[in-house]
């Protein structure tokens, strides 16, 4: 858990500036495809909700042109699935990722006492 998508270096929760709260996933494409990750993401997230700030906006960061194409196509499919409702998710290249403060790590598990991912 951390911050990405901005140009200001070293964002924190209290001084996030132009970054967005994000998670960084490393995955093995021989075990799960990028599209499969997006399907799971869409089950846990509402891409049709407009963000009230840059900090909480919906964004998919991609590593290469192939991931960008997959993300763009996936968002088009989601929009069609929601009867062409606007999808407020941007697709952007990966930028620097800054790890969030310790109190943000495993936040839901800390909040509920359950085991997080």
Coordinates of N, CA, C and O in Angstrom, one line a residue:
X1 N 0.9 -1.2 0.0 CA 0.0 0.0 0.0 C 0.9 1.2 0.0 O 1.9 1.3 0.7
X2 N 0.5 2.2 -0.9 CA 1.3 3.4 -0.9 C 0.7 4.4 -1.8 O -0.5 4.5 -1.9
X3 N 1.6 5.2 -2.5 CA 1.2 6.3 -3.3 C 1.9 6.3 -4.6 O 3.1 6.0 -4.7
X4 N 1.2 6.7 -5.7 CA 1.7 6.7 -7.0 C 1.0 7.7 -7.9 O -0.1 8.2 -7.5
X5 N 1.4 7.9 -9.1 CA 0.7 8.7 -10.0 C 1.0 10.2 -10.0 O 0.4 10.9 -10.8
X6 N 1.8 10.6 -9.1 CA 2.1 12.0 -9.1 C 3.6 12.3 -9.5 O 4.4 11.4 -9.7
X7 N 3.9 13.6 -9.5 CA 5.3 14.0 -9.8 C 6.0 14.5 -8.5 O 7.2 14.6 -8.5
X8 N 5.3 14.9 -7.5 CA 5.9 15.4 -6.3 C 6.5 14.2 -5.5 O 5.9 13.2 -5.3
X9 N 7.8 14.3 -5.2 CA 8.5 13.2 -4.5 C 8.1 13.0 -3.1 O 7.8 14.0 -2.4
X10 N 8.1 11.8 -2.6 CA 7.9 11.5 -1.2 C 6.6 11.8 -0.6 O 6.5 12.4 0.5
X11 N 5.5 11.5 -1.2 CA 4.2 11.8 -0.6 C 3.9 11.0 0.6 O 4.5 9.9 0.8
X12 N 3.2 11.6 1.5 CA 2.7 10.9 2.7 C 1.2 11.1 2.8 O 0.6 11.9 2.1
X13 N 0.5 10.5 3.7 CA -0.9 10.6 3.9 C -1.3 12.1 4.2 O -2.2 12.6 3.7
X14 N -0.5 12.7 5.0 CA -0.7 14.1 5.4 C -0.3 15.1 4.3 O -0.7 16.3 4.4
X15 N 0.6 14.7 3.5 CA 1.0 15.6 2.4 C 1.1 14.9 1.1 O 2.1 14.8 0.4
X16 N -0.1 14.4 0.6 CA -0.1 13.5 -0.5 C 0.1 14.3 -1.8 O 0.5 13.7 -2.8
X17 N -0.2 15.6 -1.9 CA 0.0 16.4 -3.0 C -0.8 15.9 -4.2 O -2.0 15.8 -4.2
X18 N -0.1 15.5 -5.3 CA -0.7 15.1 -6.5 C -0.7 13.6 -6.8 O -1.1 13.1 -7.8
X19 N -0.4 12.8 -5.7 CA -0.4 11.3 -5.9 C -1.8 10.7 -5.5 O -2.7 11.4 -5.0
X20 N -1.9 9.4 -5.8 CA -3.1 8.7 -5.5 C -2.7 7.5 -4.6 O -1.7 6.9 -4.8
X21 N -3.6 7.2 -3.7 CA -3.4 6.0 -2.9 C -3.5 4.8 -3.8 O -4.4 4.7 -4.6
X22 N -2.5 3.9 -3.7 CA -2.4 2.7 -4.6 C -1.9 1.5 -3.9 O -1.3 1.6 -2.8
X23 N -2.0 0.4 -4.6 CA -1.3 -0.8 -4.2 C -0.4 -1.3 -5.3 O -0.7 -1.0 -6.5
X24 N 0.7 -1.9 -5.0 CA 1.6 -2.4 -6.0 C 1.5 -3.9 -5.9 O 1.7 -4.5 -4.9
X25 N 1.2 -4.5 -7.1 CA 1.1 -6.0 -7.1 C 2.2 -6.5 -8.1 O 2.4 -6.0 -9.2
X26 N 2.9 -7.5 -7.6 CA 3.8 -8.2 -8.5 C 3.1 -9.6 -8.7 O 2.6 -10.2 -7.8
X27 N 3.0 -10.0 -10.0 CA 2.3 -11.2 -10.3 C 3.1 -12.0 -11.3 O 3.9 -11.4 -12.1
X28 N 2.8 -13.3 -11.4 CA 3.4 -14.2 -12.4 C 2.4 -14.4 -13.5 O 1.4 -15.0 -13.2
X29 N 2.6 -13.8 -14.7 CA 1.6 -14.0 -15.7 C 1.4 -15.4 -16.2 O 0.4 -15.7 -16.9
X30 N 2.3 -16.3 -15.8 CA 2.0 -17.7 -16.1 C 1.0 -18.3 -15.2 O 0.5 -19.4 -15.5
X31 N 0.7 -17.7 -14.1 CA -0.2 -18.2 -13.1 C -1.6 -17.4 -13.1 O -2.6 -17.9 -12.9
X32 N -1.5 -16.1 -13.4 CA -2.7 -15.2 -13.5 C -2.4 -14.1 -14.5 O -1.3 -13.5 -14.4
X33 N -3.3 -13.9 -15.4 CA -3.1 -12.9 -16.4 C -3.4 -11.5 -15.9 O -4.1 -11.3 -14.8
X34 N -2.9 -10.5 -16.6 CA -3.3 -9.1 -16.2 C -4.8 -8.9 -16.2 O -5.4 -8.2 -15.3
X35 N -5.4 -9.4 -17.2 CA -6.9 -9.3 -17.3 C -7.6 -10.0 -16.1 O -8.5 -9.4 -15.6
X36 N -7.1 -11.1 -15.7 CA -7.7 -11.8 -14.5 C -7.5 -10.9 -13.3 O -8.4 -10.9 -12.4
X37 N -6.4 -10.2 -13.2 CA -6.2 -9.3 -12.1 C -7.3 -8.2 -12.1 O -7.8 -7.8 -11.1
X38 N -7.5 -7.7 -13.3 CA -8.5 -6.6 -13.5 C -9.9 -7.1 -13.2 O -10.7 -6.3 -12.6
X39 N -10.2 -8.3 -13.5 CA -11.5 -8.9 -13.1 C -11.7 -8.9 -11.6 O -12.7 -8.5 -11.1
X40 N -10.7 -9.4 -10.9 CA -10.7 -9.4 -9.5 C -10.8 -8.0 -8.9 O -11.6 -7.7 -8.0
X41 N -10.0 -7.1 -9.5 CA -10.1 -5.7 -9.0 C -11.5 -5.1 -9.2 O -12.0 -4.4 -8.3
X42 N -12.2 -5.4 -10.3 CA -13.5 -4.9 -10.5 C -14.6 -5.5 -9.6 O -15.6 -4.9 -9.4
X43 N -14.3 -6.6 -9.0 CA -15.2 -7.2 -8.0 C -15.1 -6.5 -6.7 O -16.0 -6.6 -5.8
X44 N -14.0 -5.8 -6.4 CA -13.7 -5.2 -5.1 C -13.8 -3.7 -5.2 O -13.4 -3.0 -4.3
X45 N -14.2 -3.1 -6.3 CA -14.0 -1.7 -6.6 C -15.1 -1.3 -7.5 O -15.6 -2.0 -8.3
X46 N -15.5 0.0 -7.4 CA -16.6 0.5 -8.2 C -16.0 1.5 -9.2 O -15.8 2.7 -8.9
X47 N -15.7 1.1 -10.4 CA -15.0 2.0 -11.4 C -16.0 3.0 -11.9 O -15.6 3.9 -12.7
X48 N -17.3 3.0 -11.6 CA -18.3 3.9 -12.1 C -18.5 5.1 -11.1 O -19.4 5.9 -11.4
X49 N -17.8 5.1 -10.0 CA -18.0 6.1 -9.0 C -16.9 7.2 -9.3 O -15.7 6.9 -9.3
X50 N -17.4 8.4 -9.3 CA -16.5 9.5 -9.5 C -15.7 9.9 -8.2 O -16.4 9.9 -7.2
X51 N -14.4 10.0 -8.3 CA -13.6 10.3 -7.1 C -13.9 11.8 -6.7 O -14.0 12.7 -7.5
X52 N -13.8 12.0 -5.4 CA -14.0 13.4 -4.9 C -12.6 14.1 -4.7 O -12.6 15.3 -4.4
X53 N -11.5 13.4 -5.0 CA -10.2 14.0 -4.9 C -9.2 13.1 -5.7 O -9.5 11.9 -5.9
X54 N -8.1 13.7 -6.0 CA -7.1 12.9 -6.8 C -6.5 11.8 -5.9 O -6.2 10.7 -6.4
X55 N -6.5 12.0 -4.6 CA -6.0 11.0 -3.7 C -6.8 9.7 -3.8 O -6.2 8.6 -3.6
X56 N -8.1 9.8 -4.0 CA -8.9 8.6 -4.0 C -9.5 8.2 -5.3 O -10.5 7.5 -5.4
X57 N -8.9 8.7 -6.4 CA -9.4 8.5 -7.7 C -9.2 7.0 -8.1 O -8.4 6.3 -7.5
X58 N -9.8 6.6 -9.1 CA -9.7 5.2 -9.6 C -8.7 5.2 -10.8 O -8.9 6.0 -11.8
X59 N -7.7 4.5 -10.7 CA -6.7 4.4 -11.8 C -6.1 3.0 -11.9 O -5.9 2.4 -10.9
X60 N -5.8 2.6 -13.1 CA -5.1 1.4 -13.4 C -3.7 1.8 -13.9 O -3.6 2.5 -14.9
X61 N -2.7 1.4 -13.3 CA -1.3 1.7 -13.7 C -0.8 0.5 -14.5 O -1.0 -0.6 -14.1
X62 N -0.2 0.8 -15.7 CA 0.3 -0.3 -16.5 C 1.8 -0.2 -16.7 O 2.4 0.9 -16.6
X63 N 2.4 -1.4 -17.0 CA 3.8 -1.4 -17.2 C 4.3 -1.3 -18.6 O 5.4 -1.0 -18.9
X64 N 3.4 -1.7 -19.6 CA 3.8 -1.7 -21.0 C 2.6 -1.5 -21.9 O 1.4 -1.5 -21.4
X65 N 2.8 -1.4 -23.2 CA 1.7 -1.2 -24.1 C 0.7 -2.3 -24.1 O -0.5 -2.0 -24.3
X66 N 1.1 -3.5 -23.9 CA 0.1 -4.6 -23.9 C -0.8 -4.5 -22.7 O -2.0 -4.7 -22.8
X67 N -0.3 -4.2 -21.5 CA -1.1 -4.0 -20.3 C -2.1 -2.8 -20.5 O -3.2 -2.9 -20.1
X68 N -1.6 -1.7 -21.2 CA -2.5 -0.6 -21.4 C -3.6 -1.0 -22.3 O -4.8 -0.7 -22.0
X69 N -3.3 -1.8 -23.4 CA -4.4 -2.2 -24.3 C -5.4 -3.1 -23.5 O -6.6 -2.9 -23.7
X70 N -4.9 -4.0 -22.7 CA -5.8 -4.9 -21.9 C -6.7 -4.1 -21.0 O -7.9 -4.3 -20.9
X71 N -6.1 -3.1 -20.3 CA -6.8 -2.2 -19.4 C -7.9 -1.4 -20.1 O -9.0 -1.3 -19.7
X72 N -7.5 -0.8 -21.2 CA -8.5 0.0 -22.0 C -9.6 -0.9 -22.5 O -10.8 -0.5 -22.3
X73 N -9.3 -2.0 -23.0 CA -10.4 -2.9 -23.5 C -11.3 -3.4 -22.3 O -12.5 -3.5 -22.5
X74 N -10.7 -3.7 -21.2 CA -11.4 -4.1 -20.0 C -12.4 -3.1 -19.5 O -13.6 -3.3 -19.2
X75 N -11.9 -1.8 -19.5 CA -12.8 -0.7 -19.1 C -14.0 -0.5 -20.1 O -15.1 -0.2 -19.6
X76 N -13.7 -0.7 -21.3 CA -14.8 -0.6 -22.3 C -15.8 -1.7 -22.1 O -17.0 -1.5 -22.2
X77 N -15.3 -2.9 -21.8 CA -16.3 -4.0 -21.4 C -17.1 -3.7 -20.2 O -18.3 -4.0 -20.2
X78 N -16.4 -3.1 -19.2 CA -17.2 -2.8 -18.0 C -18.2 -1.8 -18.2 O -19.4 -1.9 -17.7
X79 N -17.9 -0.8 -19.0 CA -18.9 0.3 -19.4 C -20.1 -0.4 -20.1 O -21.2 0.0 -19.7
X80 N -19.8 -1.2 -21.0 CA -20.9 -1.9 -21.7 C -21.8 -2.8 -20.7 O -23.0 -2.8 -20.8
X81 N -21.1 -3.4 -19.8 CA -21.8 -4.3 -18.8 C -22.7 -3.4 -17.9 O -23.7 -3.9 -17.5
X82 N -22.3 -2.2 -17.7 CA -23.1 -1.3 -16.9 C -24.0 -0.4 -17.7 O -24.3 0.7 -17.4
X83 N -24.4 -0.9 -18.9 CA -25.3 -0.2 -19.8 C -24.7 1.1 -20.3 O -25.4 2.2 -20.3
X84 N -23.4 1.1 -20.6 CA -22.7 2.3 -21.0 C -22.6 3.4 -20.1 O -22.5 4.6 -20.4
X85 N -22.6 3.1 -18.8 CA -22.4 4.1 -17.7 C -20.9 4.5 -17.8 O -20.1 3.7 -18.1
X86 N -20.7 5.8 -17.5 CA -19.3 6.3 -17.6 C -18.4 5.6 -16.5 O -18.8 5.4 -15.4
X87 N -17.3 5.1 -16.9 CA -16.3 4.5 -16.0 C -15.3 5.6 -15.7 O -14.7 6.2 -16.6
X88 N -15.1 5.9 -14.4 CA -14.2 7.0 -14.0 C -12.9 6.5 -13.6 O -12.4 6.8 -12.5
X89 N -12.3 5.6 -14.4 CA -11.0 5.0 -14.1 C -10.1 5.4 -15.2 O -10.4 5.3 -16.4
X90 N -8.9 6.0 -14.8 CA -8.0 6.4 -15.8 C -6.9 5.2 -15.9 O -6.8 4.4 -15.0
X91 N -6.3 5.2 -17.1 CA -5.3 4.2 -17.3 C -4.0 5.0 -17.6 O -3.9 5.8 -18.5
X92 N -3.0 4.7 -16.8 CA -1.8 5.5 -16.8 C -0.5 4.7 -16.7 O -0.6 3.6 -16.0
X93 N 0.6 5.1 -17.2 CA 1.8 4.4 -17.0 C 2.3 4.4 -15.5 O 2.0 5.4 -14.8
X94 N 2.9 3.4 -15.1 CA 3.5 3.3 -13.8 C 4.5 4.4 -13.6 O 5.3 4.7 -14.4
X95 N 4.4 5.1 -12.4 CA 5.4 6.1 -12.0 C 6.0 5.6 -10.7 O 5.8 4.5 -10.3
X96 N 6.8 6.4 -10.1 CA 7.4 6.0 -8.8 C 6.3 5.6 -7.8 O 5.2 6.2 -7.8
X97 N 6.6 4.6 -7.1 CA 5.7 4.1 -6.0 C 6.4 4.4 -4.7 O 7.5 4.0 -4.5
X98 N 5.7 5.0 -3.8 CA 6.2 5.3 -2.4 C 5.3 4.5 -1.4 O 4.1 4.7 -1.4
X99 N 6.0 3.7 -0.6 CA 5.3 2.9 0.4 C 4.7 3.9 1.4 O 5.3 4.8 1.9
X100 N 3.4 3.6 1.8 CA 2.7 4.3 2.8 C 3.2 4.1 4.2 O 4.0 3.1 4.4
X101 N 2.9 4.9 5.1 CA 3.3 4.8 6.4 C 2.8 3.5 7.0 O 1.8 2.9 6.6
X102 N 3.5 3.0 8.1 CA 3.2 1.7 8.7 C 1.7 1.6 9.1 O 1.1 0.6 8.9
X103 N 1.2 2.7 9.6 CA -0.2 2.6 10.1 C -1.2 2.4 9.0 O -2.4 2.0 9.2
X104 N -0.8 2.6 7.7 CA -1.7 2.3 6.6 C -1.5 0.8 6.1 O -2.4 0.3 5.3
X105 N -0.5 0.2 6.4 CA -0.3 -1.2 6.0 C -1.2 -2.1 6.7 O -1.4 -2.1 7.9
X106 N -1.9 -3.0 5.9 CA -2.9 -3.9 6.5 C -4.0 -3.2 7.3 O -4.4 -3.7 8.3
X107 N -4.4 -2.1 6.8 CA -5.4 -1.2 7.5 C -6.7 -1.9 7.9 O -7.1 -1.8 9.0
X108 N -7.3 -2.7 6.9 CA -8.5 -3.3 7.2 C -8.3 -4.4 8.3 O -9.2 -4.6 9.2
X109 N -7.2 -5.1 8.2 CA -7.0 -6.1 9.2 C -6.8 -5.5 10.6 O -7.3 -6.0 11.6
X110 N -6.1 -4.4 10.6 CA -5.9 -3.7 11.9 C -7.3 -3.1 12.4 O -7.5 -3.1 13.6
X111 N -8.1 -2.7 11.5 CA -9.4 -2.1 11.9 C -10.4 -3.1 12.4 O -11.1 -2.9 13.4
X112 N -10.4 -4.3 11.7 CA -11.4 -5.3 12.0 C -10.9 -6.5 12.8 O -11.6 -7.3 13.3
X113 N -9.5 -6.6 12.9 CA -8.9 -7.7 13.6 C -8.9 -8.9 12.7 O -8.5 -10.0 13.2
X114 N -9.3 -8.8 11.4 CA -9.3 -10.0 10.5 C -7.9 -10.0 9.8 O -7.2 -9.1 9.8
X115 N -7.7 -11.1 9.2 CA -6.4 -11.3 8.5 C -6.6 -10.7 7.1 O -7.6 -11.1 6.4
X116 N -5.7 -9.8 6.7 CA -5.8 -9.2 5.4 C -5.0 -9.9 4.4 O -4.3 -10.9 4.7
X117 N -5.0 -9.4 3.2 CA -4.2 -10.0 2.1 C -2.7 -9.7 2.3 O -2.4 -8.6 2.7

